[in-house]
Amino acid sequence: MCPVCAPLFGQKGFKADLICHCLLIETDKGLVLVDTGLGIQDYLHTKKRLGMALARFGAIVSDMSLSAISQIQQLGFKPSDVKHILVSHLDFDHAGGISDFPNATIHILSSEFNATQSLSLKNKLRYRKQQFKDHRYWNFIEPIQGEAWFNFSKVQGFKLFEDEILMIPLLGHTAGHCGIAIKQQDQWLLFCGDAYYSHLELDSKIKLTGLEITERLFAYDNLQRIQTLKSIQTLAQTETQIEIICAHDPIELQRYQ
């Protein structure tokens, strides 16, 4: 997506460059997809699926080769190989590809799914229920209790994946926003979704006024969002062996290209 006014997204220039970063994990239980980005139907029927305002101001690059399903096929896999999808939250640019994997089980915090059923004005702008309302297979996770993971609490493990994939509540951006931690040998990768937008935010000394306005505007609970960001910043400063990425920063994506 290339919306105008890049400083509102922590970037320089006129148009922002916002990617939809997804992860694909090979496990002995099949492929696991973390977030889905925009789906095929979002590209084919943008105005109908996302609405006129998003179609116009979101400035979505109409290139279906960028979709998760297309890139999975480019890697030599079949869409049916994706058995599980972990979703950070159900905003349109994270959940659009759910419909491309009809037989996968969606794992999500229950509070996030419940938020899509009560459509306030802000929720009407962020959620597009047609992207996922017909999906059959869900695993709703109740973040009431859980384990500690570094400086985070109420962390949910998956026995299915021998606790090497964790769901970590990172609340504030949405009611049930979460991060996904993936163990890689002796290290961890933490996918933070929209808990932050720019790698610059991992340094608490850097102030991005325009981005702060955007994040406050998008937040379900801004005070909670700020506390979550502080926790991520603390993790980045104290646990340098943990690789931290978010969903929309093209600089972070370039590490892997």
Short mmCIF file of N, CA, C and O in Angstrom, two decimals, residues 10-136:
data_model
loop_
_atom_site.label_atom_id
_atom_site.label_comp_id
_atom_site.label_asym_id
_atom_site.label_seq_id
_atom_site.Cartn_x
_atom_site.Cartn_y
_atom_site.Cartn_z
N GLY A 10 5.78 7.15 9.65
CA GLY A 10 7.16 7.08 10.10
C GLY A 10 8.17 7.04 8.98
O GLY A 10 9.32 6.62 9.20
N GLN A 11 7.78 7.47 7.78
CA GLN A 11 8.68 7.45 6.63
C GLN A 11 8.87 8.86 6.07
O GLN A 11 8.13 9.77 6.40
N LYS A 12 9.86 9.00 5.21
CA LYS A 12 10.14 10.28 4.59
C LYS A 12 9.54 10.32 3.19
O LYS A 12 9.34 9.28 2.56
N GLY A 13 9.26 11.53 2.70
CA GLY A 13 8.76 11.69 1.35
C GLY A 13 7.26 11.93 1.30
O GLY A 13 6.63 12.28 2.30
N PHE A 14 6.70 11.74 0.11
CA PHE A 14 5.27 12.01 -0.12
C PHE A 14 4.42 10.77 0.11
O PHE A 14 3.51 10.76 0.94
N LYS A 15 4.73 9.68 -0.62
CA LYS A 15 3.97 8.45 -0.47
C LYS A 15 4.70 7.46 0.44
O LYS A 15 5.90 7.28 0.33
N ALA A 16 3.92 6.83 1.30
CA ALA A 16 4.48 5.79 2.17
C ALA A 16 4.61 4.47 1.39
O ALA A 16 3.94 4.27 0.37
N ASP A 17 5.46 3.60 1.88
CA ASP A 17 5.61 2.26 1.33
C ASP A 17 5.29 1.29 2.46
O ASP A 17 6.12 1.05 3.34
N LEU A 18 4.06 0.76 2.46
CA LEU A 18 3.62 -0.13 3.53
C LEU A 18 3.47 -1.55 2.99
O LEU A 18 2.63 -1.80 2.13
N ILE A 19 4.30 -2.44 3.48
CA ILE A 19 4.18 -3.84 3.08
C ILE A 19 3.26 -4.57 4.06
O ILE A 19 2.91 -4.04 5.12
N CYS A 20 2.83 -5.75 3.71
CA CYS A 20 2.07 -6.62 4.63
C CYS A 20 2.90 -7.86 4.87
O CYS A 20 2.85 -8.82 4.10
N HIS A 21 3.71 -7.81 5.92
CA HIS A 21 4.71 -8.84 6.18
C HIS A 21 4.02 -10.08 6.77
O HIS A 21 3.37 -10.01 7.82
N CYS A 22 4.15 -11.20 6.11
CA CYS A 22 3.62 -12.48 6.58
C CYS A 22 4.79 -13.46 6.74
O CYS A 22 5.83 -13.30 6.10
N LEU A 23 4.60 -14.46 7.58
CA LEU A 23 5.62 -15.48 7.79
C LEU A 23 5.07 -16.85 7.43
O LEU A 23 3.89 -17.12 7.65
N LEU A 24 5.92 -17.70 6.89
CA LEU A 24 5.56 -19.07 6.59
C LEU A 24 6.52 -19.99 7.34
O LEU A 24 7.73 -19.85 7.22
N ILE A 25 5.94 -20.90 8.13
CA ILE A 25 6.74 -21.78 8.98
C ILE A 25 6.51 -23.23 8.56
O ILE A 25 5.36 -23.66 8.45
N GLU A 26 7.58 -23.96 8.33
CA GLU A 26 7.47 -25.38 8.04
C GLU A 26 7.51 -26.16 9.36
O GLU A 26 8.45 -26.02 10.13
N THR A 27 6.48 -26.96 9.62
CA THR A 27 6.43 -27.79 10.82
C THR A 27 6.04 -29.21 10.43
O THR A 27 5.59 -29.45 9.30
N ASP A 28 6.14 -30.12 11.38
CA ASP A 28 5.72 -31.50 11.10
C ASP A 28 4.20 -31.64 11.16
O ASP A 28 3.66 -32.72 10.96
N LYS A 29 3.50 -30.53 11.43
CA LYS A 29 2.04 -30.51 11.39
C LYS A 29 1.53 -29.75 10.17
O LYS A 29 0.38 -29.33 10.13
N GLY A 30 2.38 -29.58 9.18
CA GLY A 30 2.03 -28.82 7.99
C GLY A 30 2.55 -27.40 8.04
O GLY A 30 3.22 -27.00 9.01
N LEU A 31 2.27 -26.64 7.00
CA LEU A 31 2.71 -25.25 6.96
C LEU A 31 1.86 -24.40 7.90
O LEU A 31 0.65 -24.59 8.02
N VAL A 32 2.52 -23.44 8.55
CA VAL A 32 1.86 -22.48 9.43
C VAL A 32 2.09 -21.09 8.85
O VAL A 32 3.23 -20.68 8.62
N LEU A 33 1.00 -20.37 8.62
CA LEU A 33 1.07 -19.02 8.08
C LEU A 33 0.79 -18.04 9.21
O LEU A 33 -0.18 -18.20 9.95
N VAL A 34 1.63 -17.03 9.36
CA VAL A 34 1.43 -15.98 10.36
C VAL A 34 0.99 -14.72 9.64
O VAL A 34 1.76 -14.13 8.88
N ASP A 35 -0.25 -14.33 9.88
CA ASP A 35 -0.93 -13.25 9.14
C ASP A 35 -1.08 -13.65 7.67
O ASP A 35 -0.35 -14.51 7.15
N THR A 36 -2.03 -13.01 6.99
CA THR A 36 -2.31 -13.41 5.61
C THR A 36 -2.24 -12.26 4.61
O THR A 36 -2.32 -12.50 3.42
N GLY A 37 -2.09 -11.02 5.10
CA GLY A 37 -2.07 -9.90 4.18
C GLY A 37 -3.37 -9.77 3.40
O GLY A 37 -4.43 -10.24 3.84
N LEU A 38 -3.30 -9.13 2.26
CA LEU A 38 -4.46 -9.02 1.38
C LEU A 38 -4.62 -10.31 0.59
O LEU A 38 -3.65 -10.93 0.20
N GLY A 39 -5.88 -10.70 0.35
CA GLY A 39 -6.16 -11.93 -0.38
C GLY A 39 -6.47 -11.70 -1.84
O GLY A 39 -6.60 -10.55 -2.30
N ILE A 40 -6.61 -12.78 -2.57
CA ILE A 40 -6.89 -12.70 -4.01
C ILE A 40 -8.15 -11.87 -4.28
O ILE A 40 -8.18 -11.03 -5.18
N GLN A 41 -9.20 -12.10 -3.51
CA GLN A 41 -10.45 -11.37 -3.73
C GLN A 41 -10.31 -9.88 -3.43
O GLN A 41 -11.02 -9.05 -4.00
N ASP A 42 -9.40 -9.52 -2.54
CA ASP A 42 -9.15 -8.10 -2.26
C ASP A 42 -8.53 -7.41 -3.47
O ASP A 42 -8.79 -6.23 -3.72
N TYR A 43 -7.71 -8.15 -4.20
CA TYR A 43 -7.10 -7.59 -5.41
C TYR A 43 -8.10 -7.55 -6.56
O TYR A 43 -8.14 -6.58 -7.33
N LEU A 44 -8.91 -8.59 -6.68
CA LEU A 44 -9.84 -8.68 -7.81
C LEU A 44 -11.05 -7.75 -7.66
O LEU A 44 -11.54 -7.21 -8.64
N HIS A 45 -11.53 -7.60 -6.44
CA HIS A 45 -12.75 -6.83 -6.19
C HIS A 45 -12.51 -5.85 -5.04
O HIS A 45 -13.19 -5.90 -4.01
N THR A 46 -11.55 -4.97 -5.22
CA THR A 46 -11.09 -4.10 -4.14
C THR A 46 -12.20 -3.23 -3.57
O THR A 46 -12.40 -3.17 -2.35
N LYS A 47 -12.97 -2.57 -4.43
CA LYS A 47 -14.01 -1.66 -3.94
C LYS A 47 -15.10 -2.41 -3.20
O LYS A 47 -15.60 -1.96 -2.17
N LYS A 48 -15.48 -3.57 -3.70
CA LYS A 48 -16.54 -4.36 -3.07
C LYS A 48 -16.08 -4.94 -1.74
O LYS A 48 -16.83 -4.93 -0.75
N ARG A 49 -14.87 -5.42 -1.69
CA ARG A 49 -14.38 -6.09 -0.49
C ARG A 49 -13.93 -5.10 0.59
O ARG A 49 -14.16 -5.32 1.79
N LEU A 50 -13.29 -4.02 0.17
CA LEU A 50 -12.68 -3.12 1.14
C LEU A 50 -13.39 -1.78 1.27
O LEU A 50 -13.14 -1.04 2.23
N GLY A 51 -14.25 -1.46 0.31
CA GLY A 51 -14.94 -0.18 0.36
C GLY A 51 -14.25 0.88 -0.48
O GLY A 51 -13.05 0.80 -0.74
N MET A 52 -14.99 1.86 -0.87
CA MET A 52 -14.49 2.90 -1.77
C MET A 52 -13.35 3.69 -1.14
O MET A 52 -12.35 4.01 -1.79
N ALA A 53 -13.50 4.04 0.15
CA ALA A 53 -12.50 4.88 0.80
C ALA A 53 -11.13 4.19 0.86
O ALA A 53 -10.11 4.79 0.51
N LEU A 54 -11.12 2.92 1.28
CA LEU A 54 -9.85 2.20 1.36
C LEU A 54 -9.27 1.95 -0.02
O LEU A 54 -8.05 2.01 -0.21
N ALA A 55 -10.15 1.66 -0.98
CA ALA A 55 -9.68 1.43 -2.34
C ALA A 55 -8.99 2.68 -2.90
O ALA A 55 -8.00 2.59 -3.62
N ARG A 56 -9.52 3.82 -2.52
CA ARG A 56 -8.98 5.07 -3.06
C ARG A 56 -7.76 5.57 -2.29
O ARG A 56 -6.73 5.89 -2.88
N PHE A 57 -7.87 5.62 -0.96
CA PHE A 57 -6.81 6.24 -0.16
C PHE A 57 -5.76 5.23 0.30
O PHE A 57 -4.66 5.63 0.68
N GLY A 58 -6.09 3.95 0.28
CA GLY A 58 -5.10 2.96 0.65
C GLY A 58 -4.02 2.77 -0.39
O GLY A 58 -2.93 2.31 -0.09
N ALA A 59 -4.34 3.16 -1.63
CA ALA A 59 -3.38 3.08 -2.73
C ALA A 59 -2.74 1.70 -2.81
O ALA A 59 -1.51 1.55 -2.82
N ILE A 60 -3.60 0.69 -2.87
CA ILE A 60 -3.12 -0.70 -2.91
C ILE A 60 -2.52 -1.00 -4.28
O ILE A 60 -3.14 -0.75 -5.31
N VAL A 61 -1.33 -1.52 -4.30
CA VAL A 61 -0.68 -1.93 -5.55
C VAL A 61 -1.35 -3.22 -6.02
O VAL A 61 -1.32 -4.23 -5.33
N SER A 62 -1.96 -3.18 -7.18
CA SER A 62 -2.72 -4.33 -7.66
C SER A 62 -1.80 -5.35 -8.32
O SER A 62 -1.65 -5.40 -9.54
N ASP A 63 -1.18 -6.15 -7.49
CA ASP A 63 -0.23 -7.16 -7.96
C ASP A 63 -0.47 -8.44 -7.17
O ASP A 63 0.01 -8.59 -6.04
N MET A 64 -1.22 -9.37 -7.74
CA MET A 64 -1.58 -10.58 -7.01
C MET A 64 -0.40 -11.48 -6.73
O MET A 64 -0.49 -12.38 -5.89
N SER A 65 0.73 -11.26 -7.39
CA SER A 65 1.92 -12.06 -7.10
C SER A 65 2.46 -11.75 -5.70
O SER A 65 3.27 -12.50 -5.17
N LEU A 66 2.00 -10.63 -5.13
CA LEU A 66 2.42 -10.25 -3.79
C LEU A 66 1.60 -10.96 -2.70
O LEU A 66 1.96 -10.92 -1.53
N SER A 67 0.51 -11.59 -3.08
CA SER A 67 -0.35 -12.25 -2.10
C SER A 67 0.35 -13.45 -1.48
O SER A 67 1.24 -14.06 -2.08
N ALA A 68 -0.08 -13.82 -0.28
CA ALA A 68 0.52 -14.96 0.41
C ALA A 68 0.34 -16.25 -0.38
O ALA A 68 1.28 -17.03 -0.53
N ILE A 69 -0.87 -16.45 -0.92
CA ILE A 69 -1.12 -17.70 -1.64
C ILE A 69 -0.23 -17.82 -2.87
O ILE A 69 0.29 -18.89 -3.18
N SER A 70 -0.01 -16.72 -3.56
CA SER A 70 0.84 -16.74 -4.75
C SER A 70 2.29 -17.02 -4.36
O SER A 70 2.98 -17.82 -5.01
N GLN A 71 2.76 -16.38 -3.31
CA GLN A 71 4.16 -16.58 -2.92
C GLN A 71 4.39 -17.99 -2.37
O GLN A 71 5.47 -18.56 -2.55
N ILE A 72 3.39 -18.54 -1.71
CA ILE A 72 3.50 -19.93 -1.24
C ILE A 72 3.62 -20.87 -2.43
O ILE A 72 4.42 -21.81 -2.43
N GLN A 73 2.83 -20.61 -3.48
CA GLN A 73 2.92 -21.43 -4.68
C GLN A 73 4.27 -21.25 -5.38
O GLN A 73 4.83 -22.21 -5.92
N GLN A 74 4.80 -20.03 -5.34
CA GLN A 74 6.11 -19.78 -5.94
C GLN A 74 7.21 -20.57 -5.24
O GLN A 74 8.23 -20.91 -5.83
N LEU A 75 7.00 -20.88 -3.96
CA LEU A 75 7.97 -21.66 -3.19
C LEU A 75 7.84 -23.16 -3.45
O LEU A 75 8.61 -23.95 -2.92
N GLY A 76 6.82 -23.53 -4.25
CA GLY A 76 6.65 -24.93 -4.61
C GLY A 76 5.66 -25.69 -3.74
O GLY A 76 5.54 -26.92 -3.85
N PHE A 77 4.94 -24.96 -2.87
CA PHE A 77 3.93 -25.58 -2.02
C PHE A 77 2.55 -25.41 -2.63
O PHE A 77 2.33 -24.57 -3.51
N LYS A 78 1.60 -26.18 -2.12
CA LYS A 78 0.20 -26.02 -2.49
C LYS A 78 -0.52 -25.25 -1.38
O LYS A 78 -0.16 -25.39 -0.21
N PRO A 79 -1.55 -24.48 -1.73
CA PRO A 79 -2.30 -23.78 -0.68
C PRO A 79 -2.85 -24.73 0.37
O PRO A 79 -2.92 -24.37 1.55
N SER A 80 -3.19 -25.94 -0.03
CA SER A 80 -3.73 -26.93 0.92
C SER A 80 -2.67 -27.40 1.92
O SER A 80 -3.01 -28.04 2.92
N ASP A 81 -1.39 -27.11 1.66
CA ASP A 81 -0.34 -27.46 2.60
C ASP A 81 -0.38 -26.59 3.85
O ASP A 81 0.21 -26.95 4.88
N VAL A 82 -1.06 -25.44 3.75
CA VAL A 82 -1.20 -24.55 4.90
C VAL A 82 -2.30 -25.10 5.80
O VAL A 82 -3.48 -25.04 5.47
N LYS A 83 -1.91 -25.64 6.94
CA LYS A 83 -2.85 -26.29 7.86
C LYS A 83 -3.30 -25.37 8.98
O LYS A 83 -4.38 -25.55 9.55
N HIS A 84 -2.47 -24.37 9.31
CA HIS A 84 -2.77 -23.48 10.44
C HIS A 84 -2.40 -22.04 10.08
O HIS A 84 -1.40 -21.80 9.40
N ILE A 85 -3.23 -21.12 10.54
CA ILE A 85 -2.96 -19.69 10.36
C ILE A 85 -3.08 -19.00 11.71
O ILE A 85 -4.11 -19.11 12.38
N LEU A 86 -2.02 -18.31 12.12
CA LEU A 86 -2.05 -17.51 13.34
C LEU A 86 -2.18 -16.05 12.92
O LEU A 86 -1.33 -15.55 12.16
N VAL A 87 -3.21 -15.40 13.40
CA VAL A 87 -3.51 -14.03 12.97
C VAL A 87 -3.26 -13.07 14.13
O VAL A 87 -3.80 -13.26 15.22
N SER A 88 -2.44 -12.05 13.89
CA SER A 88 -2.18 -11.05 14.94
C SER A 88 -3.45 -10.29 15.29
O SER A 88 -3.71 -10.01 16.47
N HIS A 89 -4.24 -9.97 14.29
CA HIS A 89 -5.54 -9.33 14.47
C HIS A 89 -6.27 -9.38 13.14
O HIS A 89 -5.71 -9.80 12.12
N LEU A 90 -7.52 -8.96 13.11
CA LEU A 90 -8.36 -9.15 11.93
C LEU A 90 -8.57 -7.89 11.11
O LEU A 90 -9.54 -7.80 10.35
N ASP A 91 -7.69 -6.91 11.22
CA ASP A 91 -7.75 -5.77 10.31
C ASP A 91 -7.69 -6.26 8.87
O ASP A 91 -7.06 -7.28 8.58
N PHE A 92 -8.28 -5.49 7.96
CA PHE A 92 -8.43 -5.92 6.57
C PHE A 92 -7.12 -6.30 5.90
O PHE A 92 -7.09 -7.18 5.03
N ASP A 93 -6.02 -5.65 6.29
CA ASP A 93 -4.74 -5.90 5.64
C ASP A 93 -3.95 -7.03 6.30
O ASP A 93 -2.81 -7.31 5.91
N HIS A 94 -4.57 -7.70 7.25
CA HIS A 94 -3.96 -8.86 7.90
C HIS A 94 -4.80 -10.12 7.70
O HIS A 94 -4.26 -11.23 7.78
N ALA A 95 -6.09 -9.94 7.46
CA ALA A 95 -7.01 -11.08 7.40
C ALA A 95 -7.54 -11.36 6.00
O ALA A 95 -8.28 -12.33 5.81
N GLY A 96 -7.17 -10.55 5.02
CA GLY A 96 -7.75 -10.70 3.69
C GLY A 96 -7.49 -12.04 3.03
O GLY A 96 -8.31 -12.54 2.27
N GLY A 97 -6.35 -12.64 3.34
CA GLY A 97 -5.99 -13.91 2.71
C GLY A 97 -6.60 -15.13 3.37
O GLY A 97 -6.41 -16.25 2.87
N ILE A 98 -7.34 -14.95 4.46
CA ILE A 98 -7.95 -16.10 5.13
C ILE A 98 -8.81 -16.90 4.15
O ILE A 98 -8.78 -18.14 4.13
N SER A 99 -9.56 -16.21 3.31
CA SER A 99 -10.45 -16.90 2.37
C SER A 99 -9.70 -17.68 1.31
O SER A 99 -10.30 -18.51 0.61
N ASP A 100 -8.40 -17.47 1.16
CA ASP A 100 -7.60 -18.23 0.20
C ASP A 100 -7.18 -19.59 0.75
O ASP A 100 -6.65 -20.43 0.00
N PHE A 101 -7.42 -19.82 2.05
CA PHE A 101 -7.01 -21.08 2.69
C PHE A 101 -8.21 -21.64 3.47
O PHE A 101 -8.21 -21.67 4.71
N PRO A 102 -9.25 -22.08 2.77
CA PRO A 102 -10.52 -22.45 3.42
C PRO A 102 -10.43 -23.63 4.38
O PRO A 102 -11.29 -23.78 5.25
N ASN A 103 -9.39 -24.47 4.27
CA ASN A 103 -9.30 -25.65 5.12
C ASN A 103 -8.32 -25.50 6.27
O ASN A 103 -8.13 -26.43 7.05
N ALA A 104 -7.71 -24.33 6.39
CA ALA A 104 -6.76 -24.09 7.48
C ALA A 104 -7.52 -23.71 8.75
O ALA A 104 -8.60 -23.11 8.70
N THR A 105 -6.95 -24.04 9.90
CA THR A 105 -7.50 -23.63 11.18
C THR A 105 -6.93 -22.27 11.57
O THR A 105 -5.71 -22.08 11.57
N ILE A 106 -7.81 -21.31 11.88
CA ILE A 106 -7.40 -19.97 12.28
C ILE A 106 -7.27 -19.93 13.80
O ILE A 106 -8.21 -20.23 14.52
N HIS A 107 -6.11 -19.56 14.30
CA HIS A 107 -5.86 -19.41 15.73
C HIS A 107 -5.83 -17.92 16.05
O HIS A 107 -5.03 -17.17 15.45
N ILE A 108 -6.66 -17.49 16.99
CA ILE A 108 -6.78 -16.07 17.27
C ILE A 108 -7.30 -15.87 18.69
O ILE A 108 -7.99 -16.74 19.24
N LEU A 109 -6.97 -14.74 19.29
CA LEU A 109 -7.53 -14.43 20.60
C LEU A 109 -9.04 -14.19 20.46
O LEU A 109 -9.48 -13.51 19.54
N SER A 110 -9.79 -14.74 21.39
CA SER A 110 -11.25 -14.63 21.32
C SER A 110 -11.71 -13.18 21.38
O SER A 110 -12.69 -12.81 20.74
N SER A 111 -10.99 -12.36 22.13
CA SER A 111 -11.37 -10.95 22.27
C SER A 111 -11.27 -10.21 20.94
O SER A 111 -12.02 -9.26 20.68
N GLU A 112 -10.37 -10.66 20.07
CA GLU A 112 -10.24 -10.03 18.76
C GLU A 112 -11.42 -10.40 17.87
O GLU A 112 -12.02 -9.54 17.22
N PHE A 113 -11.77 -11.68 17.84
CA PHE A 113 -12.92 -12.08 17.03
C PHE A 113 -14.20 -11.43 17.55
O PHE A 113 -15.03 -10.96 16.76
N ASN A 114 -14.36 -11.35 18.86
CA ASN A 114 -15.56 -10.73 19.43
C ASN A 114 -15.68 -9.27 19.03
O ASN A 114 -16.79 -8.75 18.84
N ALA A 115 -14.55 -8.59 18.89
CA ALA A 115 -14.57 -7.18 18.49
C ALA A 115 -15.16 -6.98 17.10
O ALA A 115 -15.78 -5.96 16.82
N THR A 116 -15.00 -7.97 16.24
CA THR A 116 -15.53 -7.85 14.88
C THR A 116 -17.05 -7.98 14.86
O THR A 116 -17.69 -7.63 13.87
N GLN A 117 -17.63 -8.49 15.94
CA GLN A 117 -19.08 -8.68 16.00
C GLN A 117 -19.79 -7.44 16.52
O GLN A 117 -21.02 -7.33 16.42
N SER A 118 -19.05 -6.53 17.12
CA SER A 118 -19.62 -5.29 17.64
C SER A 118 -18.99 -4.13 16.89
O SER A 118 -17.93 -3.63 17.25
N LEU A 119 -19.66 -3.71 15.83
CA LEU A 119 -19.03 -2.78 14.90
C LEU A 119 -19.30 -1.32 15.26
O LEU A 119 -20.30 -0.73 14.87
N SER A 120 -18.38 -0.76 16.03
CA SER A 120 -18.37 0.67 16.25
C SER A 120 -17.91 1.34 14.95
O SER A 120 -17.55 0.66 13.98
N LEU A 121 -17.91 2.65 14.92
CA LEU A 121 -17.47 3.35 13.70
C LEU A 121 -16.04 2.98 13.35
O LEU A 121 -15.72 2.70 12.19
N LYS A 122 -15.16 2.93 14.35
CA LYS A 122 -13.76 2.58 14.09
C LYS A 122 -13.65 1.14 13.60
O LYS A 122 -12.88 0.84 12.69
N ASN A 123 -14.43 0.25 14.22
CA ASN A 123 -14.38 -1.15 13.80
C ASN A 123 -14.91 -1.35 12.39
O ASN A 123 -14.43 -2.22 11.65
N LYS A 124 -15.89 -0.56 12.00
CA LYS A 124 -16.41 -0.66 10.64
C LYS A 124 -15.35 -0.28 9.62
O LYS A 124 -15.35 -0.79 8.49
N LEU A 125 -14.46 0.62 10.00
CA LEU A 125 -13.38 1.02 9.09
C LEU A 125 -12.28 -0.02 9.02
O LEU A 125 -11.68 -0.22 7.97
N ARG A 126 -12.03 -0.71 10.14
CA ARG A 126 -10.87 -1.60 10.17
C ARG A 126 -11.20 -3.04 9.80
O ARG A 126 -10.37 -3.73 9.21
N TYR A 127 -12.39 -3.52 10.15
CA TYR A 127 -12.73 -4.92 9.88
C TYR A 127 -13.61 -5.05 8.64
O TYR A 127 -14.53 -4.27 8.44
N ARG A 128 -13.31 -6.06 7.84
CA ARG A 128 -14.14 -6.40 6.68
C ARG A 128 -14.56 -7.86 6.85
O ARG A 128 -13.85 -8.78 6.48
N LYS A 129 -15.72 -8.04 7.47
CA LYS A 129 -16.14 -9.39 7.88
C LYS A 129 -16.27 -10.35 6.71
O LYS A 129 -16.14 -11.56 6.88
N GLN A 130 -16.53 -9.82 5.50
CA GLN A 130 -16.66 -10.72 4.35
C GLN A 130 -15.36 -11.45 4.06
O GLN A 130 -15.35 -12.47 3.35
N GLN A 131 -14.24 -10.96 4.60
CA GLN A 131 -12.96 -11.64 4.39
C GLN A 131 -12.88 -12.97 5.14
O GLN A 131 -12.13 -13.86 4.74
N PHE A 132 -13.63 -13.08 6.23
CA PHE A 132 -13.47 -14.28 7.07
C PHE A 132 -14.76 -14.85 7.64
O PHE A 132 -14.75 -15.89 8.29
N LYS A 133 -15.91 -14.22 7.37
CA LYS A 133 -17.16 -14.65 8.02
C LYS A 133 -17.60 -16.06 7.61
O LYS A 133 -18.32 -16.73 8.37
N ASP A 134 -17.19 -16.54 6.46
CA ASP A 134 -17.59 -17.87 6.00
C ASP A 134 -16.57 -18.95 6.34
O ASP A 134 -16.77 -20.12 5.98
N HIS A 135 -15.50 -18.56 7.02
CA HIS A 135 -14.47 -19.56 7.33
C HIS A 135 -15.00 -20.51 8.40
O HIS A 135 -15.66 -20.11 9.35
N ARG A 136 -14.68 -21.80 8.25
CA ARG A 136 -15.29 -22.83 9.09
C ARG A 136 -14.46 -23.24 10.29
O ARG A 136 -15.01 -23.68 11.31
#
